[in-house]
PDB file of C-alpha atoms in Angstrom:
ATOM      1  CA  UNK Z   1    -210.218 -33.215  -2.460  1.00 46.00           C
ATOM      2  CA  UNK Z   2    -209.862 -31.813   0.726  1.00 44.00           C
ATOM      3  CA  UNK Z   3    -207.035 -33.056   3.115  1.00 50.00           C
ATOM      4  CA  UNK Z   4    -207.622 -30.413   5.679  1.00 45.00           C
ATOM      5  CA  UNK Z   5    -210.881 -31.505   7.239  1.00 52.00           C
ATOM      6  CA  UNK Z   6    -209.565 -30.989  10.792  1.00 67.00           C
ATOM      7  CA  UNK Z   7    -207.181 -28.253  10.108  1.00 73.00           C
ATOM      8  CA  UNK Z   8    -208.981 -24.955   9.532  1.00 72.00           C
ATOM      9  CA  UNK Z   9    -207.622 -23.212   6.218  1.00 75.00           C
ATOM     10  CA  UNK Z  10    -205.971 -20.275   8.044  1.00 79.00           C
ATOM     11  CA  UNK Z  11    -203.715 -22.728   9.673  1.00 87.00           C
ATOM     12  CA  UNK Z  12    -202.677 -24.330   6.263  1.00 92.00           C
ATOM     13  CA  UNK Z  13    -200.484 -23.218   3.520  1.00 96.00           C
ATOM     14  CA  UNK Z  14    -199.564 -24.461   0.414  1.00 96.00           C
ATOM     15  CA  UNK Z  15    -196.374 -24.423  -1.804  1.00 96.00           C
ATOM     16  CA  UNK Z  16    -196.300 -23.862  -5.595  1.00 94.00           C
ATOM     17  CA  UNK Z  17    -193.314 -23.289  -8.335  1.00 86.00           C
ATOM     18  CA  UNK Z  18    -191.230 -23.813 -10.976  1.00 82.00           C
ATOM     19  CA  UNK Z  19    -188.846 -26.549 -11.026  1.00 81.00           C
ATOM     20  CA  UNK Z  20    -186.111 -24.758 -12.800  1.00 83.00           C
ATOM     21  CA  UNK Z  21    -184.453 -22.302 -10.526  1.00 82.00           C
ATOM     22  CA  UNK Z  22    -181.154 -20.272 -11.190  1.00 82.00           C
ATOM     23  CA  UNK Z  23    -178.420 -21.146  -9.180  1.00 84.00           C
ATOM     24  CA  UNK Z  24    -177.717 -17.737  -8.346  1.00 84.00           C
ATOM     25  CA  UNK Z  25    -181.402 -17.616  -6.804  1.00 83.00           C
ATOM     26  CA  UNK Z  26    -181.370 -20.343  -4.345  1.00 86.00           C
ATOM     27  CA  UNK Z  27    -179.922 -18.475  -1.372  1.00 92.00           C
ATOM     28  CA  UNK Z  28    -182.188 -15.208  -1.741  1.00 88.00           C
ATOM     29  CA  UNK Z  29    -185.202 -17.924  -2.180  1.00 90.00           C
ATOM     30  CA  UNK Z  30    -183.905 -19.954   0.893  1.00 93.00           C
ATOM     31  CA  UNK Z  31    -183.745 -16.801   2.946  1.00 95.00           C
ATOM     32  CA  UNK Z  32    -187.043 -15.770   1.961  1.00 93.00           C
ATOM     33  CA  UNK Z  33    -188.946 -19.118   2.460  1.00 95.00           C
ATOM     34  CA  UNK Z  34    -187.436 -19.100   5.848  1.00 96.00           C
ATOM     35  CA  UNK Z  35    -188.795 -15.458   6.676  1.00 95.00           C
ATOM     36  CA  UNK Z  36    -192.111 -16.251   5.174  1.00 95.00           C
ATOM     37  CA  UNK Z  37    -192.453 -19.813   7.059  1.00 97.00           C
ATOM     38  CA  UNK Z  38    -191.419 -17.569  10.034  1.00 96.00           C
ATOM     39  CA  UNK Z  39    -194.063 -15.133   9.684  1.00 95.00           C
ATOM     40  CA  UNK Z  40    -196.908 -17.346   8.804  1.00 96.00           C
ATOM     41  CA  UNK Z  41    -195.959 -19.416  12.158  1.00 97.00           C
ATOM     42  CA  UNK Z  42    -196.553 -16.311  14.088  1.00 96.00           C
ATOM     43  CA  UNK Z  43    -199.853 -15.762  12.333  1.00 94.00           C
ATOM     44  CA  UNK Z  44    -201.138 -19.236  13.361  1.00 95.00           C
ATOM     45  CA  UNK Z  45    -199.876 -21.306  10.647  1.00 96.00           C
ATOM     46  CA  UNK Z  46    -198.731 -24.654  11.664  1.00 96.00           C
ATOM     47  CA  UNK Z  47    -199.529 -27.067   8.190  1.00 97.00           C
ATOM     48  CA  UNK Z  48    -197.496 -26.861   5.424  1.00 97.00           C
ATOM     49  CA  UNK Z  49    -197.989 -28.638   2.016  1.00 96.00           C
ATOM     50  CA  UNK Z  50    -195.470 -29.534  -0.450  1.00 96.00           C
ATOM     51  CA  UNK Z  51    -196.059 -31.311  -3.736  1.00 93.00           C
ATOM     52  CA  UNK Z  52    -192.804 -33.164  -3.668  1.00 90.00           C
ATOM     53  CA  UNK Z  53    -191.680 -31.573  -7.173  1.00 90.00           C
ATOM     54  CA  UNK Z  54    -187.916 -30.702  -8.338  1.00 89.00           C
ATOM     55  CA  UNK Z  55    -187.118 -26.987  -7.938  1.00 90.00           C
ATOM     56  CA  UNK Z  56    -189.025 -24.930  -5.788  1.00 94.00           C
ATOM     57  CA  UNK Z  57    -191.024 -27.465  -3.902  1.00 94.00           C
ATOM     58  CA  UNK Z  58    -188.032 -29.074  -2.756  1.00 95.00           C
ATOM     59  CA  UNK Z  59    -186.761 -25.569  -1.547  1.00 96.00           C
ATOM     60  CA  UNK Z  60    -190.116 -25.059   0.248  1.00 97.00           C
ATOM     61  CA  UNK Z  61    -190.061 -28.568   2.142  1.00 97.00           C
ATOM     62  CA  UNK Z  62    -186.400 -28.185   3.125  1.00 97.00           C
ATOM     63  CA  UNK Z  63    -187.139 -24.935   4.376  1.00 98.00           C
ATOM     64  CA  UNK Z  64    -190.239 -26.307   6.422  1.00 98.00           C
ATOM     65  CA  UNK Z  65    -187.871 -28.970   7.611  1.00 98.00           C
ATOM     66  CA  UNK Z  66    -185.277 -26.595   8.857  1.00 97.00           C
ATOM     67  CA  UNK Z  67    -187.963 -24.635  10.693  1.00 97.00           C
ATOM     68  CA  UNK Z  68    -189.277 -27.786  12.358  1.00 96.00           C
ATOM     69  CA  UNK Z  69    -186.304 -27.506  14.480  1.00 94.00           C
ATOM     70  CA  UNK Z  70    -187.528 -24.465  16.016  1.00 94.00           C
ATOM     71  CA  UNK Z  71    -191.265 -25.105  16.231  1.00 96.00           C
ATOM     72  CA  UNK Z  72    -191.782 -28.552  16.690  1.00 94.00           C
ATOM     73  CA  UNK Z  73    -195.634 -28.203  16.072  1.00 95.00           C
ATOM     74  CA  UNK Z  74    -195.057 -27.311  12.379  1.00 97.00           C
ATOM     75  CA  UNK Z  75    -196.229 -29.946  10.227  1.00 97.00           C
ATOM     76  CA  UNK Z  76    -194.998 -30.842   6.947  1.00 97.00           C
ATOM     77  CA  UNK Z  77    -197.513 -32.720   4.447  1.00 96.00           C
ATOM     78  CA  UNK Z  78    -196.110 -34.199   1.184  1.00 96.00           C
ATOM     79  CA  UNK Z  79    -199.198 -34.248  -1.427  1.00 95.00           C
ATOM     80  CA  UNK Z  80    -197.719 -36.497  -4.355  1.00 94.00           C
ATOM     81  CA  UNK Z  81    -199.259 -36.836  -7.508  1.00 92.00           C
ATOM     82  CA  UNK Z  82    -198.034 -40.808  -7.969  1.00 92.00           C
ATOM     83  CA  UNK Z  83    -195.787 -43.121  -6.464  1.00 91.00           C
ATOM     84  CA  UNK Z  84    -193.141 -43.381  -9.166  1.00 88.00           C
ATOM     85  CA  UNK Z  85    -192.686 -39.377  -9.370  1.00 89.00           C
ATOM     86  CA  UNK Z  86    -189.299 -39.938  -9.424  1.00 91.00           C
ATOM     87  CA  UNK Z  87    -188.904 -41.888 -12.398  1.00 89.00           C
ATOM     88  CA  UNK Z  88    -186.020 -40.205 -14.732  1.00 90.00           C
ATOM     89  CA  UNK Z  89    -184.494 -38.071 -12.027  1.00 92.00           C
ATOM     90  CA  UNK Z  90    -180.788 -37.986 -11.177  1.00 93.00           C
ATOM     91  CA  UNK Z  91    -179.424 -39.950  -8.309  1.00 96.00           C
ATOM     92  CA  UNK Z  92    -178.885 -36.835  -6.257  1.00 94.00           C
ATOM     93  CA  UNK Z  93    -182.271 -35.770  -6.899  1.00 92.00           C
ATOM     94  CA  UNK Z  94    -183.930 -38.928  -5.755  1.00 94.00           C
ATOM     95  CA  UNK Z  95    -181.565 -38.911  -2.542  1.00 96.00           C
ATOM     96  CA  UNK Z  96    -182.880 -35.102  -1.781  1.00 95.00           C
ATOM     97  CA  UNK Z  97    -186.735 -36.427  -2.270  1.00 94.00           C
ATOM     98  CA  UNK Z  98    -185.959 -39.356  -0.033  1.00 95.00           C
ATOM     99  CA  UNK Z  99    -185.026 -37.216   2.781  1.00 96.00           C
ATOM    100  CA  UNK Z 100    -188.225 -35.019   2.378  1.00 96.00           C
ATOM    101  CA  UNK Z 101    -190.252 -37.772   2.287  1.00 95.00           C
ATOM    102  CA  UNK Z 102    -188.977 -39.406   5.651  1.00 96.00           C
ATOM    103  CA  UNK Z 103    -188.845 -36.006   7.385  1.00 96.00           C
ATOM    104  CA  UNK Z 104    -192.409 -35.242   6.480  1.00 97.00           C
ATOM    105  CA  UNK Z 105    -195.118 -35.746   8.812  1.00 96.00           C
ATOM    106  CA  UNK Z 106    -197.661 -37.011   6.272  1.00 95.00           C
ATOM    107  CA  UNK Z 107    -197.725 -38.232   2.657  1.00 95.00           C
ATOM    108  CA  UNK Z 108    -200.491 -38.327   0.641  1.00 94.00           C
ATOM    109  CA  UNK Z 109    -200.631 -39.720  -3.194  1.00 94.00           C
ATOM    110  CA  UNK Z 110    -203.542 -38.622  -5.200  1.00 92.00           C
ATOM    111  CA  UNK Z 111    -203.114 -41.500  -7.734  1.00 92.00           C
ATOM    112  CA  UNK Z 112    -200.922 -44.460  -8.479  1.00 88.00           C
ATOM    113  CA  UNK Z 113    -199.271 -43.636 -11.497  1.00 87.00           C
ATOM    114  CA  UNK Z 114    -197.962 -40.730 -13.530  1.00 87.00           C
ATOM    115  CA  UNK Z 115    -200.263 -39.151 -16.177  1.00 85.00           C
ATOM    116  CA  UNK Z 116    -200.793 -35.268 -17.007  1.00 87.00           C
ATOM    117  CA  UNK Z 117    -204.428 -35.374 -15.253  1.00 88.00           C
ATOM    118  CA  UNK Z 118    -202.808 -36.855 -12.096  1.00 88.00           C
ATOM    119  CA  UNK Z 119    -200.451 -33.868 -11.924  1.00 88.00           C
ATOM    120  CA  UNK Z 120    -203.229 -31.501 -11.949  1.00 90.00           C
ATOM    121  CA  UNK Z 121    -205.278 -33.679  -9.371  1.00 92.00           C
ATOM    122  CA  UNK Z 122    -202.058 -32.919  -7.011  1.00 92.00           C
ATOM    123  CA  UNK Z 123    -202.284 -29.368  -7.700  1.00 92.00           C
ATOM    124  CA  UNK Z 124    -205.917 -28.984  -6.719  1.00 93.00           C
ATOM    125  CA  UNK Z 125    -205.107 -31.372  -3.836  1.00 93.00           C
ATOM    126  CA  UNK Z 126    -202.498 -28.632  -2.674  1.00 93.00           C
ATOM    127  CA  UNK Z 127    -204.757 -25.910  -2.828  1.00 94.00           C
ATOM    128  CA  UNK Z 128    -208.003 -27.345  -1.621  1.00 93.00           C
ATOM    129  CA  UNK Z 129    -208.558 -26.593   2.593  1.00 89.00           C
ATOM    130  CA  UNK Z 130    -205.442 -24.048   2.348  1.00 94.00           C
ATOM    131  CA  UNK Z 131    -206.032 -20.338   3.355  1.00 93.00           C
ATOM    132  CA  UNK Z 132    -202.522 -19.253   1.740  1.00 96.00           C
ATOM    133  CA  UNK Z 133    -200.189 -20.250  -1.152  1.00 95.00           C
ATOM    134  CA  UNK Z 134    -196.531 -19.032  -1.362  1.00 95.00           C
ATOM    135  CA  UNK Z 135    -195.708 -19.087  -4.898  1.00 93.00           C
ATOM    136  CA  UNK Z 136    -192.419 -18.929  -7.160  1.00 91.00           C
ATOM    137  CA  UNK Z 137    -194.177 -17.761 -10.406  1.00 87.00           C
ATOM    138  CA  UNK Z 138    -192.046 -16.206 -13.303  1.00 83.00           C
ATOM    139  CA  UNK Z 139    -194.266 -17.210 -16.202  1.00 76.00           C
ATOM    140  CA  UNK Z 140    -198.061 -17.973 -15.672  1.00 79.00           C
ATOM    141  CA  UNK Z 141    -197.868 -20.980 -17.812  1.00 76.00           C
ATOM    142  CA  UNK Z 142    -197.742 -24.786 -16.789  1.00 80.00           C
ATOM    143  CA  UNK Z 143    -198.653 -26.382 -13.420  1.00 82.00           C
ATOM    144  CA  UNK Z 144    -197.567 -23.452 -11.333  1.00 83.00           C
ATOM    145  CA  UNK Z 145    -199.739 -20.841 -13.261  1.00 84.00           C
ATOM    146  CA  UNK Z 146    -202.486 -23.356 -13.160  1.00 88.00           C
ATOM    147  CA  UNK Z 147    -202.138 -23.877  -9.392  1.00 91.00           C
ATOM    148  CA  UNK Z 148    -201.845 -20.069  -8.873  1.00 91.00           C
ATOM    149  CA  UNK Z 149    -205.233 -19.609 -10.752  1.00 91.00           C
ATOM    150  CA  UNK Z 150    -206.937 -22.324  -9.002  1.00 92.00           C
ATOM    151  CA  UNK Z 151    -205.714 -20.785  -5.616  1.00 93.00           C
ATOM    152  CA  UNK Z 152    -206.891 -17.294  -6.665  1.00 91.00           C
ATOM    153  CA  UNK Z 153    -210.407 -18.691  -7.778  1.00 91.00           C
ATOM    154  CA  UNK Z 154    -210.515 -20.932  -4.381  1.00 92.00           C
ATOM    155  CA  UNK Z 155    -210.099 -17.681  -2.473  1.00 90.00           C
ATOM    156  CA  UNK Z 156    -206.499 -17.938  -1.323  1.00 92.00           C
ATOM    157  CA  UNK Z 157    -204.510 -15.303  -0.148  1.00 92.00           C
ATOM    158  CA  UNK Z 158    -201.410 -15.810  -2.700  1.00 92.00           C
ATOM    159  CA  UNK Z 159    -197.772 -14.574  -1.953  1.00 91.00           C
ATOM    160  CA  UNK Z 160    -195.499 -14.668  -5.618  1.00 90.00           C
ATOM    161  CA  UNK Z 161    -191.921 -14.744  -4.645  1.00 88.00           C
ATOM    162  CA  UNK Z 162    -191.274 -14.735  -8.426  1.00 85.00           C
ATOM    163  CA  UNK Z 163    -191.265 -12.056 -10.993  1.00 78.00           C
ATOM    164  CA  UNK Z 164    -194.388 -12.982 -12.996  1.00 61.00           C
ATOM    165  CA  UNK Z 165    -195.793 -10.942 -15.414  1.00 44.00           C
ATOM    166  CA  UNK Z 166    -199.026 -11.218 -13.466  1.00 47.00           C
ATOM    167  CA  UNK Z 167    -199.308  -9.200 -10.575  1.00 47.00           C
ATOM    168  CA  UNK Z 168    -199.230 -10.432  -6.758  1.00 47.00           C
ATOM    169  CA  UNK Z 169    -202.299 -11.827  -6.188  1.00 49.00           C
ATOM    170  CA  UNK Z 170    -204.678 -11.254  -2.988  1.00 50.00           C
ATOM    171  CA  UNK Z 171    -207.873 -11.532  -2.521  1.00 46.00           C
ATOM    172  CA  UNK Z 172    -208.103  -8.924   0.048  1.00 44.00           C
TER     173      UNK Z 172
END
């Protein structure tokens, strides 16, 4: 699924990362995300894709929303796995999700209902048509590891903000 038929890959970035983030790391991650988004903007990136999950996805989406205040041509594109993604979330997390969804320039659902396969479909849709992937990966297992491996195989430049046992990935 290529959602960037019009936008060149070098202008499109996706984010992927773990849902669980230590509270002591949030402030530092927010600073690093803002800095990376600013750097990517200077490199010509205008479209930023997020998967809408808890944790890093939400931090990244909120950082893009903050960056839009300075750069009105930035677009936040949510690639969501299903309509009922927030089923079982806390009310506070649902409110953050709704704020992000309402602030997005585009919302794409890759399926109508939850399944493991639909989560992987979303992960691939995040990557397809992008030139860069910003990850927060401390472990190569799970959806984040899957998405990063897919990004590397797809030829994306990958910046890892986490402490993964796997080295920082690049294709250059």
